[in-house]
Coordinates of C-alpha atoms and ligand atoms in Angstrom, one line a residue:
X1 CA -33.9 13.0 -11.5
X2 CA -30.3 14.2 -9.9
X3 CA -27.4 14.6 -11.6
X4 CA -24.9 12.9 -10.4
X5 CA -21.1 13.2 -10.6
X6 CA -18.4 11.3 -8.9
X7 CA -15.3 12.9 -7.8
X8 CA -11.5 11.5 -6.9
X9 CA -9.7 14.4 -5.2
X10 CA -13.4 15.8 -3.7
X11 CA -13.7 12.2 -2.3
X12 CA -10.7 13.0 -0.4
X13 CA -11.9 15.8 1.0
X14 CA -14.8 14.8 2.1
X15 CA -13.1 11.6 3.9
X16 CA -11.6 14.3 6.1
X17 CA -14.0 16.9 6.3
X18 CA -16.1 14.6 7.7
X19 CA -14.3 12.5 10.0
X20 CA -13.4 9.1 7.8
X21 CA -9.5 9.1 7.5
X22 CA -6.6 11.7 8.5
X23 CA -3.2 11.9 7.2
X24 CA -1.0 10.5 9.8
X25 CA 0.4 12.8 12.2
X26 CA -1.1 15.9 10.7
X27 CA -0.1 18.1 13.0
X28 CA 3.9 17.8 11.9
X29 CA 3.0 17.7 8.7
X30 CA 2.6 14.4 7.8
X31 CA 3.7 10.9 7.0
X32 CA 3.7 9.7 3.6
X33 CA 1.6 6.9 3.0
X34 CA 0.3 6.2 6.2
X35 CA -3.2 7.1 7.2
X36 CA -5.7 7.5 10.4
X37 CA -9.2 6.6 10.4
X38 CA -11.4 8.8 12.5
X39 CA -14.8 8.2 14.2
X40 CA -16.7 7.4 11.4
X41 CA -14.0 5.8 9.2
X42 CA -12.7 3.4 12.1
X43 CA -16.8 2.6 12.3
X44 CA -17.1 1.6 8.9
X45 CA -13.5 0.3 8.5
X46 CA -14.6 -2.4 11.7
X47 CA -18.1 -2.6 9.8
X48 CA -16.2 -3.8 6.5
X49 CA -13.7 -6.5 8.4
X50 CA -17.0 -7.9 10.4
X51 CA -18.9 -8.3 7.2
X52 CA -15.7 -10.2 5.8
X53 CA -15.1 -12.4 9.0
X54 CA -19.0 -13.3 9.2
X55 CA -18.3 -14.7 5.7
X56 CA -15.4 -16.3 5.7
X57 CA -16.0 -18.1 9.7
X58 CA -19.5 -17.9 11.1
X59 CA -21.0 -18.9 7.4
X60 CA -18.6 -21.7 6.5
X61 CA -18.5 -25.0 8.3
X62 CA -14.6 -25.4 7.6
X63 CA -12.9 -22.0 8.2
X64 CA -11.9 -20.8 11.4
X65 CA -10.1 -17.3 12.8
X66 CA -6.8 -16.9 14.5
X67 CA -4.9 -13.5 15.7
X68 CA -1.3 -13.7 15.3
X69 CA 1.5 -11.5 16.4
X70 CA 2.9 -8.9 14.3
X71 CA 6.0 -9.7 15.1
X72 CA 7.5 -12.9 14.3
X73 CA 10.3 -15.3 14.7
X74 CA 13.0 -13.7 12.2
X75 CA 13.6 -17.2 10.7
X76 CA 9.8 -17.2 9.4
X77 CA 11.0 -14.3 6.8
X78 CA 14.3 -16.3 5.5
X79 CA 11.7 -19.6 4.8
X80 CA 8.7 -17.3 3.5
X81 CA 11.3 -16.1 1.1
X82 CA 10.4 -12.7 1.9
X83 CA 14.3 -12.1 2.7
X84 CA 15.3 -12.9 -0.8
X85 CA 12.9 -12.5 -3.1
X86 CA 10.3 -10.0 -1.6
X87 CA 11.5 -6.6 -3.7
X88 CA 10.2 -4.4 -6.4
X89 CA 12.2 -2.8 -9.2
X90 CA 13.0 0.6 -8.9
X91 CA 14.8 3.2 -11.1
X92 CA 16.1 6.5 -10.1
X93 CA 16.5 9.7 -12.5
X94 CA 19.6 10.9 -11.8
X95 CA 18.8 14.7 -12.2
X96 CA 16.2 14.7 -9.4
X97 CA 16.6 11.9 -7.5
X98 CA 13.4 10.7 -7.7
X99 CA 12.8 6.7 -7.7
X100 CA 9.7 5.1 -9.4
X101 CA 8.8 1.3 -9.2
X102 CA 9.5 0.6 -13.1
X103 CA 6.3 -1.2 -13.7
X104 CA 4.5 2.0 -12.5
X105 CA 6.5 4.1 -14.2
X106 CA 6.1 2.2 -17.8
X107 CA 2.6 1.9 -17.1
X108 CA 2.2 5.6 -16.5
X109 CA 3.7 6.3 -19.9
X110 CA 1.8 3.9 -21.2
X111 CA -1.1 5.6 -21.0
X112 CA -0.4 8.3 -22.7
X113 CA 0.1 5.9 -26.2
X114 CA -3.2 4.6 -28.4
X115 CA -4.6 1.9 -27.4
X116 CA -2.8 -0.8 -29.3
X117 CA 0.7 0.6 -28.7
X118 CA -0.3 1.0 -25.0
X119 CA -1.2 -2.8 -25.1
X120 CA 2.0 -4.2 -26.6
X121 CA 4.3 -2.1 -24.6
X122 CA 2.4 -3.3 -21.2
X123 CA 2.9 -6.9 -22.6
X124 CA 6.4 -6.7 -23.6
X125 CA 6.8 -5.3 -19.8
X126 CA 5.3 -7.7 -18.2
X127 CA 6.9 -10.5 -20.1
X128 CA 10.3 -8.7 -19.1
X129 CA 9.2 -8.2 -15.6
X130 CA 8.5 -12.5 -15.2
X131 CA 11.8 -13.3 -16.9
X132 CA 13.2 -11.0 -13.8
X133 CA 15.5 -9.4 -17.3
X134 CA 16.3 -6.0 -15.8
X135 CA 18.5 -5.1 -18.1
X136 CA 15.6 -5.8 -20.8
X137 CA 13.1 -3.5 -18.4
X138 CA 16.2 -0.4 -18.5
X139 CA 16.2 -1.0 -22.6
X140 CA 12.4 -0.7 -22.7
X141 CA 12.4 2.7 -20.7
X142 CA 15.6 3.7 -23.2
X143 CA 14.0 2.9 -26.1
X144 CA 10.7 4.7 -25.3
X145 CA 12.2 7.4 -23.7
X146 CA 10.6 7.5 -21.0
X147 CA 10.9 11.0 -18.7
X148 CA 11.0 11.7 -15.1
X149 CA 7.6 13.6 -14.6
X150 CA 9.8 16.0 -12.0
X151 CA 12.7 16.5 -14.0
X152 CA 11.8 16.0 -17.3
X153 CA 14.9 14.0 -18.8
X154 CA 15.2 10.3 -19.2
X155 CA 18.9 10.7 -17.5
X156 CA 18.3 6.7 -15.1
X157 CA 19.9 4.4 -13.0
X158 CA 20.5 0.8 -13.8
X159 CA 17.1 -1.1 -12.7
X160 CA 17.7 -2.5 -8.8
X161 CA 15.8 -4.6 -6.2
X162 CA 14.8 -2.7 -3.3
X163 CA 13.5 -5.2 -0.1
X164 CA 10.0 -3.8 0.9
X165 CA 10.4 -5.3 4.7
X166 CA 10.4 -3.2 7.7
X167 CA 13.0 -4.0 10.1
X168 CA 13.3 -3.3 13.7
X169 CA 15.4 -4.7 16.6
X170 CA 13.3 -6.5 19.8
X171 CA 15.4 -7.1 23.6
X172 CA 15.8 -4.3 25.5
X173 CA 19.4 -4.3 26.3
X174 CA 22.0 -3.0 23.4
X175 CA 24.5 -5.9 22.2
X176 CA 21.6 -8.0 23.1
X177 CA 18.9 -6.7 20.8
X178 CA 18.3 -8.9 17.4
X179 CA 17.0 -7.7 13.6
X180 CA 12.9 -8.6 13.4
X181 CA 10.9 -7.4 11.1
X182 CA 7.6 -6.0 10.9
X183 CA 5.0 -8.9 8.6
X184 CA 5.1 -7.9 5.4
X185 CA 1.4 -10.2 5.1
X186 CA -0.6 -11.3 7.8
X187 CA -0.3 -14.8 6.1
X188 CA 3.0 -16.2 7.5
X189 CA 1.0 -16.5 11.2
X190 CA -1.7 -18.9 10.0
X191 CA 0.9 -21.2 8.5
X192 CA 3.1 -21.5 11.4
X193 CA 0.3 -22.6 13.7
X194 CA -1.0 -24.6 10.5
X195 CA -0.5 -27.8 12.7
X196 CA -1.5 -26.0 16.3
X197 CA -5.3 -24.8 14.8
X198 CA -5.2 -28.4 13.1
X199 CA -4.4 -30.4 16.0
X200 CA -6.6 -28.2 18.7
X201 CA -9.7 -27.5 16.3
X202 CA -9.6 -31.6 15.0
X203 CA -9.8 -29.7 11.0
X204 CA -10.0 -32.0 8.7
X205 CA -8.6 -31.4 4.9
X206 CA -10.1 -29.3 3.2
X207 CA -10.4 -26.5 5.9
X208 CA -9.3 -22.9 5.8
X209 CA -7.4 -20.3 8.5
X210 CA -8.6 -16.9 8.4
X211 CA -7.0 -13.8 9.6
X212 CA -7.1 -10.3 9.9
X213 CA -4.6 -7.8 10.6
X214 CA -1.9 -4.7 9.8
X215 CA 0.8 -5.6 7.5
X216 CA 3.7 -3.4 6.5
X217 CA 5.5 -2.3 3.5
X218 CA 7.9 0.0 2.5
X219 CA 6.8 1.1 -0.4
X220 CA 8.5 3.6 -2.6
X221 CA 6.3 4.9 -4.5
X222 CA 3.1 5.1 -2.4
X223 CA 0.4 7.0 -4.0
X224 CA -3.5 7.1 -4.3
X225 CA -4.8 7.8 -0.9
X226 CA -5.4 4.9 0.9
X227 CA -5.2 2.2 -2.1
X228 CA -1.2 2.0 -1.5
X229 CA 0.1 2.6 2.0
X230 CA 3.1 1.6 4.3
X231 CA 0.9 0.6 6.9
X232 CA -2.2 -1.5 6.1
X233 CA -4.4 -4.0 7.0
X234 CA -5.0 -7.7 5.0
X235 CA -8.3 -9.9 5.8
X236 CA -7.0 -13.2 4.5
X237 CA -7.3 -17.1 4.0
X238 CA -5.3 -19.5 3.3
X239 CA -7.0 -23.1 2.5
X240 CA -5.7 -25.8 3.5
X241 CA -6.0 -29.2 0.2
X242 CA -4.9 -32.0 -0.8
X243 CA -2.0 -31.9 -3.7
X244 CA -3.4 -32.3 -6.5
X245 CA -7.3 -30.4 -6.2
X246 CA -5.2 -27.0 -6.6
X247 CA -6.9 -26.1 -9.4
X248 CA -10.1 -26.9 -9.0
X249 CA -10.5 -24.8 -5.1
X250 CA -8.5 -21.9 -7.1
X251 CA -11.4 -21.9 -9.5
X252 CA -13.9 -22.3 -6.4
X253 CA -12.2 -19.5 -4.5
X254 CA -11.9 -17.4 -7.7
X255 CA -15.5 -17.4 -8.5
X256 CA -16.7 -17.4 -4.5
X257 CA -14.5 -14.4 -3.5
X258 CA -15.9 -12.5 -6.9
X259 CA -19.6 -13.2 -5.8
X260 CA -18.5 -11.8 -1.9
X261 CA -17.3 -8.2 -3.5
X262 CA -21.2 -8.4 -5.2
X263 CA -22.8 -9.2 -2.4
X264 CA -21.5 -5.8 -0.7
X265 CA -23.1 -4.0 -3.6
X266 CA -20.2 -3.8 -6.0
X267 CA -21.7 -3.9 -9.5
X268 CA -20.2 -6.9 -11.6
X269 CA -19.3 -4.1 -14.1
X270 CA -16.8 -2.9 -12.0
X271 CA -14.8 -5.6 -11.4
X272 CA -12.5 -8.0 -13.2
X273 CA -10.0 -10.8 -13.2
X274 CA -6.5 -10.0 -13.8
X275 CA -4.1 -13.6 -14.4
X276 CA -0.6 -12.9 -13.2
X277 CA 1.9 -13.4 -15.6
X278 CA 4.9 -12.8 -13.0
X279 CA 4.0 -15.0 -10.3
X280 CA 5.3 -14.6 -7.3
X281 CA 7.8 -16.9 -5.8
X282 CA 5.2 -19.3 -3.5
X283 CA 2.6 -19.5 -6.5
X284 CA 1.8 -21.6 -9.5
X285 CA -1.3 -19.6 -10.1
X286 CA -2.5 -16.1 -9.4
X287 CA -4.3 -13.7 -10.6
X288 CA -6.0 -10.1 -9.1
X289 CA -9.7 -9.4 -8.7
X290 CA -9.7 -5.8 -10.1
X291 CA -12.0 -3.0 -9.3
X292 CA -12.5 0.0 -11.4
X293 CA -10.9 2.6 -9.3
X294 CA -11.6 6.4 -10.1
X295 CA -7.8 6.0 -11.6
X296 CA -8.4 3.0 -13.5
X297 CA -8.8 -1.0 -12.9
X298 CA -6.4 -2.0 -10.0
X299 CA -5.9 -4.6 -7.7
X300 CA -8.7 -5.3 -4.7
X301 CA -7.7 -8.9 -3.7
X302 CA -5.2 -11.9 -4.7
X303 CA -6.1 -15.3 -5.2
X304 CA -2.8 -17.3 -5.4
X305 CA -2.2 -20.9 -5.7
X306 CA 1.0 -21.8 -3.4
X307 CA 1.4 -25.6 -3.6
X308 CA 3.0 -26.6 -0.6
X309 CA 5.6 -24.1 -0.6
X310 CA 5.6 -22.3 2.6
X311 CA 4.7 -25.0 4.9
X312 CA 7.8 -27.3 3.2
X313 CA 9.6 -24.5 4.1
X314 CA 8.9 -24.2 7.5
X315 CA 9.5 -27.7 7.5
X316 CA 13.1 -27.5 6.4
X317 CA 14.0 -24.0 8.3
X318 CA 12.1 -25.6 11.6
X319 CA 13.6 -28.8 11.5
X320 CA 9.8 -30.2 12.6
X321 CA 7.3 -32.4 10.2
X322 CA 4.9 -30.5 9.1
X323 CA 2.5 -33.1 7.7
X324 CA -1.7 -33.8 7.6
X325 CA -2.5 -37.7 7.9
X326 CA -5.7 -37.8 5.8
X327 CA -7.6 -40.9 7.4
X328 CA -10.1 -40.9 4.3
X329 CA -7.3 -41.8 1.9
X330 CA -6.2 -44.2 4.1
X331 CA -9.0 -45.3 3.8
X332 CA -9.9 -45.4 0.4
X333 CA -6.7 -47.7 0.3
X334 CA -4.8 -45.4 -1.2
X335 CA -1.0 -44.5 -0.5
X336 CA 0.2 -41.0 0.2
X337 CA -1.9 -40.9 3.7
X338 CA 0.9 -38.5 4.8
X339 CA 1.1 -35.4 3.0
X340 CA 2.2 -31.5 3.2
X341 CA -1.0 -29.4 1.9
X342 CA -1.3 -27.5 -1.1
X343 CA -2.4 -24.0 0.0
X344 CA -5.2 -21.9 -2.3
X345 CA -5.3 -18.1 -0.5
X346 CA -7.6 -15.6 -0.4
X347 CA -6.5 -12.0 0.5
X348 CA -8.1 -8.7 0.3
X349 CA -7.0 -5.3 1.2
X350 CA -8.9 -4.0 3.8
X351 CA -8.2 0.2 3.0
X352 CA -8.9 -1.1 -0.8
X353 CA -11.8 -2.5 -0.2
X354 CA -13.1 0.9 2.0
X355 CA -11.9 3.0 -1.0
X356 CA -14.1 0.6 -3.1
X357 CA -16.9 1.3 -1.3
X358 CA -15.9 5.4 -0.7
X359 CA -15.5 5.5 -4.0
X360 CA -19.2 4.3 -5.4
X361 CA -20.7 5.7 -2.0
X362 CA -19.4 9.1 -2.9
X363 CA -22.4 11.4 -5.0
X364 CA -22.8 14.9 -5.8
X365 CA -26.0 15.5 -6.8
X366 CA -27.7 18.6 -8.7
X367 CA -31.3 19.0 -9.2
X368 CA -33.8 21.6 -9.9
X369 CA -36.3 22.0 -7.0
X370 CA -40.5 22.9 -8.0
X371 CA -39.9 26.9 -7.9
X372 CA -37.3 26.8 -10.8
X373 CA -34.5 26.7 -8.5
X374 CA -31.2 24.9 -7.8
X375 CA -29.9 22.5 -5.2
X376 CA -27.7 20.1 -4.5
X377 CA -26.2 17.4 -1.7
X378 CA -23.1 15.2 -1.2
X379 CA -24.4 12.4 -0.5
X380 CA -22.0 8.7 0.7
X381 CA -24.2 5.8 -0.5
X382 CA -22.5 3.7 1.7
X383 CA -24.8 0.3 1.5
X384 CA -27.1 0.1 5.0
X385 CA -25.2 -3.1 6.6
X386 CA -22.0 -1.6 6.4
X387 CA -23.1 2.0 7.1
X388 CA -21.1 3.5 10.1
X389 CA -23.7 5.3 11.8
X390 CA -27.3 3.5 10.8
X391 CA -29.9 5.9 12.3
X392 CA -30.3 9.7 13.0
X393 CA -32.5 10.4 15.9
X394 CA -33.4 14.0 14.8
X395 CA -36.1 16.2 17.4
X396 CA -37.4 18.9 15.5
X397 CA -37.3 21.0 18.7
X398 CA -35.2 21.5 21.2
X399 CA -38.1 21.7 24.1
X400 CA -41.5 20.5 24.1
X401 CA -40.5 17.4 25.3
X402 CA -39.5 16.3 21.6
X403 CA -35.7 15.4 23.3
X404 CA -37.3 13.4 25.7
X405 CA -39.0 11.0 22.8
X406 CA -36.1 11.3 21.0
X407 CA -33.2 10.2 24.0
X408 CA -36.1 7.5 24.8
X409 CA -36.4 6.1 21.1
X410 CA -31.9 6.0 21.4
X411 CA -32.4 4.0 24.0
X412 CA -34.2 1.3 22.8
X413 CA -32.4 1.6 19.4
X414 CA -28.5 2.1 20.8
X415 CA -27.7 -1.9 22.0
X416 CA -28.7 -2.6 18.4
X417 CA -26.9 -0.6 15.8
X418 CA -25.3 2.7 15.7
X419 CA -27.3 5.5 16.3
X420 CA -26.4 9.4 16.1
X421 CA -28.6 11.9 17.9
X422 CA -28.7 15.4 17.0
X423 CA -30.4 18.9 18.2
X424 CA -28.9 21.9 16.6
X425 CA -29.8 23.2 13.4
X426 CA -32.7 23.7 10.6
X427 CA -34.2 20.5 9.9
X428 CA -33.3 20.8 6.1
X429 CA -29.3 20.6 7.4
X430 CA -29.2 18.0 9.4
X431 CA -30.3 15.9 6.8
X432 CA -27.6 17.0 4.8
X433 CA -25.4 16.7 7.2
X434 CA -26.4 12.9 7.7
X435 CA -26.5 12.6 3.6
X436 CA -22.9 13.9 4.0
X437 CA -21.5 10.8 6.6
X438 CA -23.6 8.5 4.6
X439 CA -26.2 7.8 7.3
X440 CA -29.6 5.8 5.4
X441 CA -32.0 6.4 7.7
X442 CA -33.2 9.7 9.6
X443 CA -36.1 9.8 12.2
X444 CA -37.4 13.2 12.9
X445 CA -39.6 13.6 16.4
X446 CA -42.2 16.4 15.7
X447 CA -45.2 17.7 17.3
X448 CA -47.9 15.5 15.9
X449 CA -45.5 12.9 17.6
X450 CA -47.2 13.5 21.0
X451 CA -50.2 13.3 19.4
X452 CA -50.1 10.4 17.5
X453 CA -46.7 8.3 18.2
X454 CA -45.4 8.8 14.4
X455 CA -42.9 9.9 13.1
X456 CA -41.5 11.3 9.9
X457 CA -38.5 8.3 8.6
X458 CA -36.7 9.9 5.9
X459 CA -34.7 7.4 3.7
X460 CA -31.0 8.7 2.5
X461 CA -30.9 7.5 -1.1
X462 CA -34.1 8.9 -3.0
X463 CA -34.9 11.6 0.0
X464 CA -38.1 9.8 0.4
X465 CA -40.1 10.8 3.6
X466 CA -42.9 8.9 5.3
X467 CA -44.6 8.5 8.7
X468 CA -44.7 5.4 10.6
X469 CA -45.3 4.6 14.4
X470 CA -42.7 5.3 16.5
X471 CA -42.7 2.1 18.0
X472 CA -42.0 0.3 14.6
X473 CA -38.4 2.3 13.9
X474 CA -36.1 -0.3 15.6
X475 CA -38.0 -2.6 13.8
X476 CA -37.9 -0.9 10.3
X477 CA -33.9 0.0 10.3
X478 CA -32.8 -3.9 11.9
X479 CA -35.2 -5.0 8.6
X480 CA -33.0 -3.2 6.2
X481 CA -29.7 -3.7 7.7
X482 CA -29.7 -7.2 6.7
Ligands
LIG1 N1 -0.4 -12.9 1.3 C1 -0.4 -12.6 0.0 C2 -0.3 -11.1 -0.2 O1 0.1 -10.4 0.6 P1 -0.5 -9.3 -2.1 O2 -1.1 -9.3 -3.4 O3 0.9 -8.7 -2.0 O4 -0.5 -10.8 -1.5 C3 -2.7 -8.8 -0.9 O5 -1.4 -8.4 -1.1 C4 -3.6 -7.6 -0.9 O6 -3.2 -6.7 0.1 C5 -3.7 -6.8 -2.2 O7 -4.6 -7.3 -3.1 C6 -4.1 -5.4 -1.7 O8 -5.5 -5.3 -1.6 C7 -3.5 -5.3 -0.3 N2 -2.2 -4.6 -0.3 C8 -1.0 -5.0 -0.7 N3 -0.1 -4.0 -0.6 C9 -0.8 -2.9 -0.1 C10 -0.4 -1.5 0.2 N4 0.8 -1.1 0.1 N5 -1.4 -0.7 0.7 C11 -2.7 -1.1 0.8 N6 -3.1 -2.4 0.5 C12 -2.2 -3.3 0.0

């Protein structure tokens, strides 16, 4: 049996050794927190949102997709409250300048204490943190003396809001150019056409608007890799009720969305529900669906209950009714036909849910071979459906007509799924090299091919080899993509 180790900073290796994510602009050096996916990340980046927007519209009879704009009308930001209220705490040490978002820095520090302390000083944050008390938050970080990891002395700030939004000015003329601002969530463009995809799609209540799309946040601290970036993309839903049946579609969404992350191979082990205790300032409910990161349980996805918040809002700021007549109270005979929905929403990090799955595919393994010796692979376990490239289409030759079979066989598999065809090199690498992007299924072409149409299908996971006719690959891999 391998041995099998899973490593953080060798995962972010590999993801650019082998062609899954640059940094940004590289070549100058860089740009902090912001990320490029290359040909095999983009793949399996697209593969990730396709899965998600099967699930959430093709498979439901009540959800359908729009595409906003990035940009948006700069009002939207004043009603979303994103003007106001959408900021993080920071602190700056005053001997190196360095600026931390207090909750990380507290819960850095916090790991260093036992377990119990550790507990009660992340609870007496948090309750700090929802009471929006910054003056408590600086006394905590006194009191515990909490250091600067670059220059080592507690010497801080006073605890200030810092506005994560982008801004940018649109109109090409100067004196005529206006303040927009880059969406900070993809959410804001399904609730300003709330009443367009109502009206044109005939939805009735309960029905859901999904999206997916970049968002953009100026974060201070940006660390991790991909889990916390500047640039990033959100695959969300917001779900349209009546007031009143918030809590039980929260519970429904909660549990569905939980089941989803399973259902790409995510073992229930790994993941957990975190209840808000700080709510945001659109929510009467929230909590995180956590995944056990290689640097601990973090955020994956949101459920949040927001009431009727934002589309009152755009009601007020827009000077136009926002309302849903629900003919089946009418109906019923009961009043309130006219109402504003209450809003349960889904919304998932896109890059956090590719680390997710980077993160589990990701395998070194060590075993001893039958002479006594050692070897070893890298191996992503990427799950088949979502795998970026499906099939290798390996001759073992390059002559003997082997390429020939081989280009043939990519023809008839290409229109279907993802195939990579390959030449050059000892058998024995290739493979490796296919282990190494995470590709489950190999075909090699050999001689006894042209004798007897099989060929050798070697399977990812266990290494297992066997022969089967030629003719039945398409049919094997399309089996075990489902
Ligand atoms: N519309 C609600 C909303 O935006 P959020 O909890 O701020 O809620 C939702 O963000 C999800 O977006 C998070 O669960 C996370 O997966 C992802 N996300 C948020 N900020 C991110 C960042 N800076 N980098 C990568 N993903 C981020």
């Amino acid at each position: 049996m391998a041995n099998e180790t899973n490593n953080f900073q060798e995962l972010i290796s590999h993801c650019k050794e082998y062609g899954y994510i640059f940094q940004s602009s590289e070549l100058y050096d860089g740009l902090a927190a912001v990320y490029d996916y290359g040909q095999m990340g983009s793949q399996l980046k697209k593969n990730i949102r396709d899965y998600w927007w099967k699930s959430m519209t093709q498979l439901q009879e009540n959800i359908v997709g729009i595409d906003a704009a990035i940009f948006m009308h700069p009002t939207v930001w004043k009603a979303s409250g994103h003007v106001d209220s959408f900021s993080d705490p920071m602190i700056d040490n005053k001997d190196s300048n360095k600026r931390y978002r207090v909750d990380h820095l507290i819960e850095e520090y916090a790991e260093t204490l036992d377990t119990q302390a550790r507990d009660s000083l992340i609870a007496t944050m948090e309750k700090l943190l929802a009471a929006d008390d910054m003056v408590g938050v600086k006394q905590l970080i006194d009191e515990n003396k909490i250091k600067c990891s670059v220059s080592k002395t507690s010497n801080w700030t006073e605890v200030r809001q810092f506005n994560l939004m982008f801004d940018t000015q649109i109109g090409s003329i100067a004196g005529e150019s206006d303040k927009i601002y880059l969406r900070p969530e993809t959410a804001q463009g399904i609730f300003v056409n709330f009443l367009n995809v109502q009206k044109t799609g005939r939805m009735k209540i309960p029905f859901g608007i999904a999206q997916t799309g970049k968002a953009f946040r100026n974060e201070i601290v940006a660390r991790q890799f991909i889990f916390r970036m500047r640039e990033f993309e959100q695959m969300e839903m917001q779900f349209f009720i009546r007031p009143g049946t918030q809590k039980q579609w929260y519970d429904y969404w909660k549990e569905e969305r939980l089941k989803w992350h399973e259902s790409l191979g995510i073992p229930a082990s790994k993941l957990r529900f975190h209840d808000h205790v700080k709510l945001a300032h659109y929510a009467d409910a929230a909590l995180d669906i956590e995944f056990e990161f290689p640097f601990g349980f973090k955020e994956l996805e949101g459920i949040h209950s927001r009431t009727d918040y934002d589309l009152t809002r755009h009601a007020t700021f827009s000077k136009k009714k926002i309302q849903y007549f629900d003919n089946e109270l009418n109906e019923e005979g009961k009043p309130f036909g006219n109402y504003t929905p209450y809003v349960i929403e889904t919304s998932v990090g896109l890059d956090r849910l590719f680390l997710t799955i980077m993160s589990l595919a990701y395998t070194e393994e060590k075993w001893l071979k039958e002479d006594g010796s050692d070897d070893s692979r890298v191996v992503l376990k990427i799950p088949a459906m979502i795998a970026p490239t499906k099939l290798a289409i390996l001759p073992l030759v390059k002559k003997d007509g082997l390429p020939e079979i081989a280009k043939e066989l990519m023809n008839e598999c290409k229109g279907s799924f993802m195939c990579f065809y390959e030449e050059k090199d000892a058998i024995g690498k290739r493979y490796r090299r296919m282990d190494a992007i995470g590709t489950p299924f190999c075909v090699t072409i050999d001689h006894q091919t042209k004798e007897d149409n099989t060929v050798t299908i070697r399977y990812r996971d266990d290494m297992r080899q066997e022969r089967i006719l030629l003719k039945d690959v398409k049919k094997l891999v399309l089996e075990k993509l489902i």
